[in-house]
Short mmCIF file of C-alpha atoms in Angstrom, two decimals:
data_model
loop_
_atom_site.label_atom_id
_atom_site.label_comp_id
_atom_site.label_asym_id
_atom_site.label_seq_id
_atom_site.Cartn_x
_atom_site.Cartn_y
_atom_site.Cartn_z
CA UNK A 1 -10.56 12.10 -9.74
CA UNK A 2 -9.42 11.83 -5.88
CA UNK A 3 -6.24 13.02 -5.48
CA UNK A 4 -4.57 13.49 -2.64
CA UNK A 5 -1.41 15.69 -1.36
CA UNK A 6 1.06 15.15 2.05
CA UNK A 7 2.82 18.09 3.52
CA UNK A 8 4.63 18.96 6.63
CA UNK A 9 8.22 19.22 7.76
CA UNK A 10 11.12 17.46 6.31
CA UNK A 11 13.26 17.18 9.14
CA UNK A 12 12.28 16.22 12.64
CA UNK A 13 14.66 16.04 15.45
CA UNK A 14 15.14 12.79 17.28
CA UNK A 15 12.93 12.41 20.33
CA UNK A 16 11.05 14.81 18.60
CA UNK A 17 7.28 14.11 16.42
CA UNK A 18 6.73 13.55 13.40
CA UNK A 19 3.89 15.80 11.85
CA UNK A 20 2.18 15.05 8.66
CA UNK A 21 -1.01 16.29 6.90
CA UNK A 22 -2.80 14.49 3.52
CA UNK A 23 -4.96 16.64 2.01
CA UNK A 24 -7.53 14.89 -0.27
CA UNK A 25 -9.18 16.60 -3.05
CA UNK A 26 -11.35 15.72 -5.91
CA UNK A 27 -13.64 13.72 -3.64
CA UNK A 28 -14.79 14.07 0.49
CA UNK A 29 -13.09 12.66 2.73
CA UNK A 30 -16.36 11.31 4.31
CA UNK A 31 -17.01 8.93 1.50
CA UNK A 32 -17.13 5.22 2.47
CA UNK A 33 -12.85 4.78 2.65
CA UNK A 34 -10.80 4.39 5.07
CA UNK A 35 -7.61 6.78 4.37
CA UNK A 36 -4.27 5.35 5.49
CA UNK A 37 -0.87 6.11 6.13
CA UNK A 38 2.21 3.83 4.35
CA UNK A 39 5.89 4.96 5.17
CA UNK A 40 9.05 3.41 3.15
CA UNK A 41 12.22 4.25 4.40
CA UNK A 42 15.38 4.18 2.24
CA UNK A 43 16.37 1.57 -0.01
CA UNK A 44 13.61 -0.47 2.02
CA UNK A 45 10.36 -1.63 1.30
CA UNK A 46 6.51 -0.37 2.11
CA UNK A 47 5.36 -0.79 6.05
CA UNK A 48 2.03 0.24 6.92
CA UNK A 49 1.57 2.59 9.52
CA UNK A 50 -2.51 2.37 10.30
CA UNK A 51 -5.68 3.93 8.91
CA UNK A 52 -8.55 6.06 9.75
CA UNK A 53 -12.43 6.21 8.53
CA UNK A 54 -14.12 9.56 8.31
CA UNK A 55 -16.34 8.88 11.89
CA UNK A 56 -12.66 8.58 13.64
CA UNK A 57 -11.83 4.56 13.79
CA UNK A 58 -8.62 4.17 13.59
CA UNK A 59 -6.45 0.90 13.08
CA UNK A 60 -2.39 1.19 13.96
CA UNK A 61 0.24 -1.28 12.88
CA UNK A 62 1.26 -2.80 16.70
CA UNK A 63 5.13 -2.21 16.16
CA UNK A 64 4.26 1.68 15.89
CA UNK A 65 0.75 1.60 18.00
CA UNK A 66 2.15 3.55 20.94
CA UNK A 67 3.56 6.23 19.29
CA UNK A 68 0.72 6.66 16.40
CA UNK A 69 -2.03 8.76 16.13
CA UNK A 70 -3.96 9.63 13.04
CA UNK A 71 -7.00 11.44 13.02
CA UNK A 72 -9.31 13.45 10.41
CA UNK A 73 -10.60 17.13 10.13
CA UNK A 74 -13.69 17.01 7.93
CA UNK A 75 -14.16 20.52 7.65
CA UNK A 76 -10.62 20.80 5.88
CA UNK A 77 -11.25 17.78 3.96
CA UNK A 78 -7.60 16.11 5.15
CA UNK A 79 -6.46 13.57 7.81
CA UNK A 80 -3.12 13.45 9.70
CA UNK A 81 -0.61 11.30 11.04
CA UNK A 82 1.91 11.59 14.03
CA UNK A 83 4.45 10.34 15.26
CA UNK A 84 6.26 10.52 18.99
CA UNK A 85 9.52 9.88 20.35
CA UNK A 86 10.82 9.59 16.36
CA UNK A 87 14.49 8.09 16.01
CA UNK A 88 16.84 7.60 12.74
CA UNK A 89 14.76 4.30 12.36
CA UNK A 90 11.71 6.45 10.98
CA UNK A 91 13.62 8.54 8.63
CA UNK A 92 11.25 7.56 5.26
CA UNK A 93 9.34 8.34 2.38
CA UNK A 94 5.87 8.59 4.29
CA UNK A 95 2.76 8.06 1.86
CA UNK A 96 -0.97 9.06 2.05
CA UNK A 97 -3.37 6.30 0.74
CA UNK A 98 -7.29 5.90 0.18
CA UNK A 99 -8.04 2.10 1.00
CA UNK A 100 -11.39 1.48 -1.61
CA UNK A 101 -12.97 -2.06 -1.10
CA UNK A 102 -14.78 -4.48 -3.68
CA UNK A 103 -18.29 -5.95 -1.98
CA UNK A 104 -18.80 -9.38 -3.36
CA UNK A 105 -22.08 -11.23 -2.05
CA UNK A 106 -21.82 -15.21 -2.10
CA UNK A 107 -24.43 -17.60 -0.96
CA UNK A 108 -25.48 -14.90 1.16
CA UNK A 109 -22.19 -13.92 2.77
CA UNK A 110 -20.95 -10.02 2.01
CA UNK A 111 -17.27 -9.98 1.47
CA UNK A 112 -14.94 -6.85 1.55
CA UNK A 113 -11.95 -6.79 -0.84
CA UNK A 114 -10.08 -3.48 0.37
CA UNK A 115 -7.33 -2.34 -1.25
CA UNK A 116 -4.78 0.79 -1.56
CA UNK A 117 -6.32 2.51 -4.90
CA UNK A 118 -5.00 6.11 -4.77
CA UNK A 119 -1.92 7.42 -3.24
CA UNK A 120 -0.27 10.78 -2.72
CA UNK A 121 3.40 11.80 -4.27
CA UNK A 122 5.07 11.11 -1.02
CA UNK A 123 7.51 13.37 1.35
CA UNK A 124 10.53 12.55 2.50
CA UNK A 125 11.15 12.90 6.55
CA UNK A 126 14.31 12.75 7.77
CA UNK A 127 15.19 12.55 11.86
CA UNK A 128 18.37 14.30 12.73
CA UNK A 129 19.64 16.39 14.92
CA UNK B 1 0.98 -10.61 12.05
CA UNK B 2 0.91 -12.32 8.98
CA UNK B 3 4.18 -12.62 6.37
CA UNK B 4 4.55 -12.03 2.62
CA UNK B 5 7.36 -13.76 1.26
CA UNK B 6 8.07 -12.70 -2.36
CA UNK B 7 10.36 -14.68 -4.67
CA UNK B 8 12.33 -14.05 -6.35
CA UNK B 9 13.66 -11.02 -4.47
CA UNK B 10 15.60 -10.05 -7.88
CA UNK B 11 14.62 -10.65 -11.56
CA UNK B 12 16.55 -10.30 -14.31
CA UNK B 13 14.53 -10.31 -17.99
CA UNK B 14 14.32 -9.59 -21.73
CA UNK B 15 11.19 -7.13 -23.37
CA UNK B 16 8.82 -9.83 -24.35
CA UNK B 17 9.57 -12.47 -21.83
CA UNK B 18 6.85 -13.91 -19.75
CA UNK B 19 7.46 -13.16 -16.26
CA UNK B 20 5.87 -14.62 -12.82
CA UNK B 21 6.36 -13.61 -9.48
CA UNK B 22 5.06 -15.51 -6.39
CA UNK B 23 3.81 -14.39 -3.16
CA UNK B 24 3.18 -16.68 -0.31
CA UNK B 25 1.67 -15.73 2.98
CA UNK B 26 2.25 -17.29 6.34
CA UNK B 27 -1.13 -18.37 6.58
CA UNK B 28 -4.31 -18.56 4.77
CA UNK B 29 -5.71 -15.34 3.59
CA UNK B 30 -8.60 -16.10 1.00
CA UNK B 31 -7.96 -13.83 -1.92
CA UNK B 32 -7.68 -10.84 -0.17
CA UNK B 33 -4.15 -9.63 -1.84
CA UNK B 34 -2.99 -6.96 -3.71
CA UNK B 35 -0.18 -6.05 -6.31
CA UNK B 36 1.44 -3.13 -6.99
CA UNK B 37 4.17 -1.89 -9.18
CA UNK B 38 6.41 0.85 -7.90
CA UNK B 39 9.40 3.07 -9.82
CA UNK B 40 12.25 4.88 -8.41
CA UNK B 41 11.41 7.78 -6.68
CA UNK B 42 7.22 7.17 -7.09
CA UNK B 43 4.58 5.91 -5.01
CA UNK B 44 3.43 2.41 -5.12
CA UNK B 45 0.64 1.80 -8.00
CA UNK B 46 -2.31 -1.16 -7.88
CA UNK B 47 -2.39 -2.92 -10.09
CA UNK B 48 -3.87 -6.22 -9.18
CA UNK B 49 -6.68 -6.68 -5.99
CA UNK B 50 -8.63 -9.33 -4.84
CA UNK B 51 -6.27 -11.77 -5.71
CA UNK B 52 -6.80 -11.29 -9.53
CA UNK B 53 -9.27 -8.48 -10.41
CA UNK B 54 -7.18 -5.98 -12.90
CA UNK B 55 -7.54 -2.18 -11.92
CA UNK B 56 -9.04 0.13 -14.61
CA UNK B 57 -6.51 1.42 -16.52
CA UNK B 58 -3.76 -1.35 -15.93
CA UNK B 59 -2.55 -3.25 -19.08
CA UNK B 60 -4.17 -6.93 -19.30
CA UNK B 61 -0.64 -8.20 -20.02
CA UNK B 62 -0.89 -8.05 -16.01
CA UNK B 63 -2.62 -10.75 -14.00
CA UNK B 64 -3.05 -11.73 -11.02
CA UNK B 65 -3.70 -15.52 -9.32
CA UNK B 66 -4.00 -17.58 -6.76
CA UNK B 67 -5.88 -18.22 -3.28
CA UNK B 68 -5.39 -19.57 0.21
CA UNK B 69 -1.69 -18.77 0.93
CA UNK B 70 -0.14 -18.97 -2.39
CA UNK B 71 -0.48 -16.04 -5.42
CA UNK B 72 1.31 -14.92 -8.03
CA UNK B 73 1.77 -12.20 -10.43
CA UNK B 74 2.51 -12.73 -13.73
CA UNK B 75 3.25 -10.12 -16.68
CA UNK B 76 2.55 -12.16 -20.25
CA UNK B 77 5.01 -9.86 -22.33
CA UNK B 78 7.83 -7.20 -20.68
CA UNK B 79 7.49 -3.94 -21.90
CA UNK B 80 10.12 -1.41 -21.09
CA UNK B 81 7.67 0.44 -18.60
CA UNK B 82 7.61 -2.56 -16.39
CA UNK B 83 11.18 -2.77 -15.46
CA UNK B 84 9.89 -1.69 -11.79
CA UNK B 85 9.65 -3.55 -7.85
CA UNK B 86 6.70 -5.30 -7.27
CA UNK B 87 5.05 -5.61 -4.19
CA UNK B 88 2.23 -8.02 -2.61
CA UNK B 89 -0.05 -6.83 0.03
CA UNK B 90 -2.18 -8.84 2.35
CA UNK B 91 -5.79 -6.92 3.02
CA UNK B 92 -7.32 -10.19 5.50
CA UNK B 93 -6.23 -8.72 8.64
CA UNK B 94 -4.61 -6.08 10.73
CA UNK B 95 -2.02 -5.42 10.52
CA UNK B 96 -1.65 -4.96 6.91
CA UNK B 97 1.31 -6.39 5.49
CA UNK B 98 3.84 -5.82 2.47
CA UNK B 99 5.45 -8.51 0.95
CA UNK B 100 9.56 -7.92 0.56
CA UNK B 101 9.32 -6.59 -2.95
CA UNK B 102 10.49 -8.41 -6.19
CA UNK B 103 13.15 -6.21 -8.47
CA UNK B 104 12.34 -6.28 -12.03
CA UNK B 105 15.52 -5.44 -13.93
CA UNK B 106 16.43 -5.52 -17.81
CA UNK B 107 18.63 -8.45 -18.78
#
């Protein structure tokens, strides 16, 4: 059972960057998933952040694109997200995802049915000075 | 980017009521949606993908319908474990989107 764990610091200083690690265990990290990153900040709802697969394609929400970078150390089994010039506005509960997909075949046409199957606990980042 | 617009925003229902929550996306996005249920203080949990394909382990009081740019969730009988926020999320293109979350609450 693939389960997977974020850490790093719980307060981040504005205009500093955000630093978070999801380790994933019960399963590789090179299996065919793309791992992603989901942040909810309080009271609010879910806004996805981007995603990685294990060769290192990456996909980043264009609102945080610029400031994003997530990338994945195979040899530790874990990928990692972070985040630049960080104000109040990203102060969230940030959440480590593995995106699993459905393949459906129809007259011949493959279609991909992804979806957000297994997701860590969550931590809590806060951006103050 | 596409948007999810949940409705209702708030519901407000008995244990054993039939419930339905709809989803509707700014344009079309075949059936590639997802629902999940979240509680206070937990991380979001699928329930419903591909429009209306049940995850393992997920109560078949839970379904899921719909196509194009309209879906909805529906929940046959509330049980006390379902007083949660419910959330739709669109899997057709980048970037992914969340709808704005539909607040299950005990009448």
């Amino acid at each position: 059972q693939v389960q997977l764990q974020e850490s790093g610091p719980g307060l981040v200083k504005p205009s500093g960057t955000l630093s978070l690690t999801c380790a994933v265990s019960g399963g590789s990290i090179s299996s065919s998933n793309w791992w992603s990153w989901v942040r909810q900040p309080p009271g609010k709802g879910l806004e996805w952040i981007g995603e990685i697969y294990h060769s290192g394609s990456t996909n980043y929400n264009p609102s945080l694109k610029s400031r994003v970078t997530i990338s994945v150390d195979k040899s530790k089994n874990q990928f990692s997200l972070k985040l630049s010039s960080v104000t109040a506005a990203d102060t969230a509960v940030y959440y480590c995802a593995r995106v699993n997909k459905l393949v459906t075949m129809v007259q011949g046409v493959i279609n991909y049915y992804y979806y957000m199957d297994v997701w860590g606990k969550g931590t809590t980042v806060t951006v103050s000075s | 980017d596409i948007q999810l617009t949940q409705s209702p925003s708030f519901l407000s229902a008995s244990v054993g009521d039939r419930v339905t929550i709809t989803c509707r996306a700014s344009q079309g996005i075949s059936s590639y949606l997802a629902w999940y249920q979240q509680k206070p203080g937990k991380a979001p949990k699928l329930l419903i993908y591909a429009a209306s394909t049940l995850q393992s382990g997920v109560p078949s009081r839970f379904s899921g319908s719909g196509s194009g740019t309209e879906f909805t969730l529906t929940i046959s009988s509330l049980q006390p474990e379902d007083f949660a926020t419910y959330y739709c999320q669109q899997l057709n293109s980048y970037p992914r989107t969340f709808g704005g979350g539909t607040k299950v609450e005990i009448k």
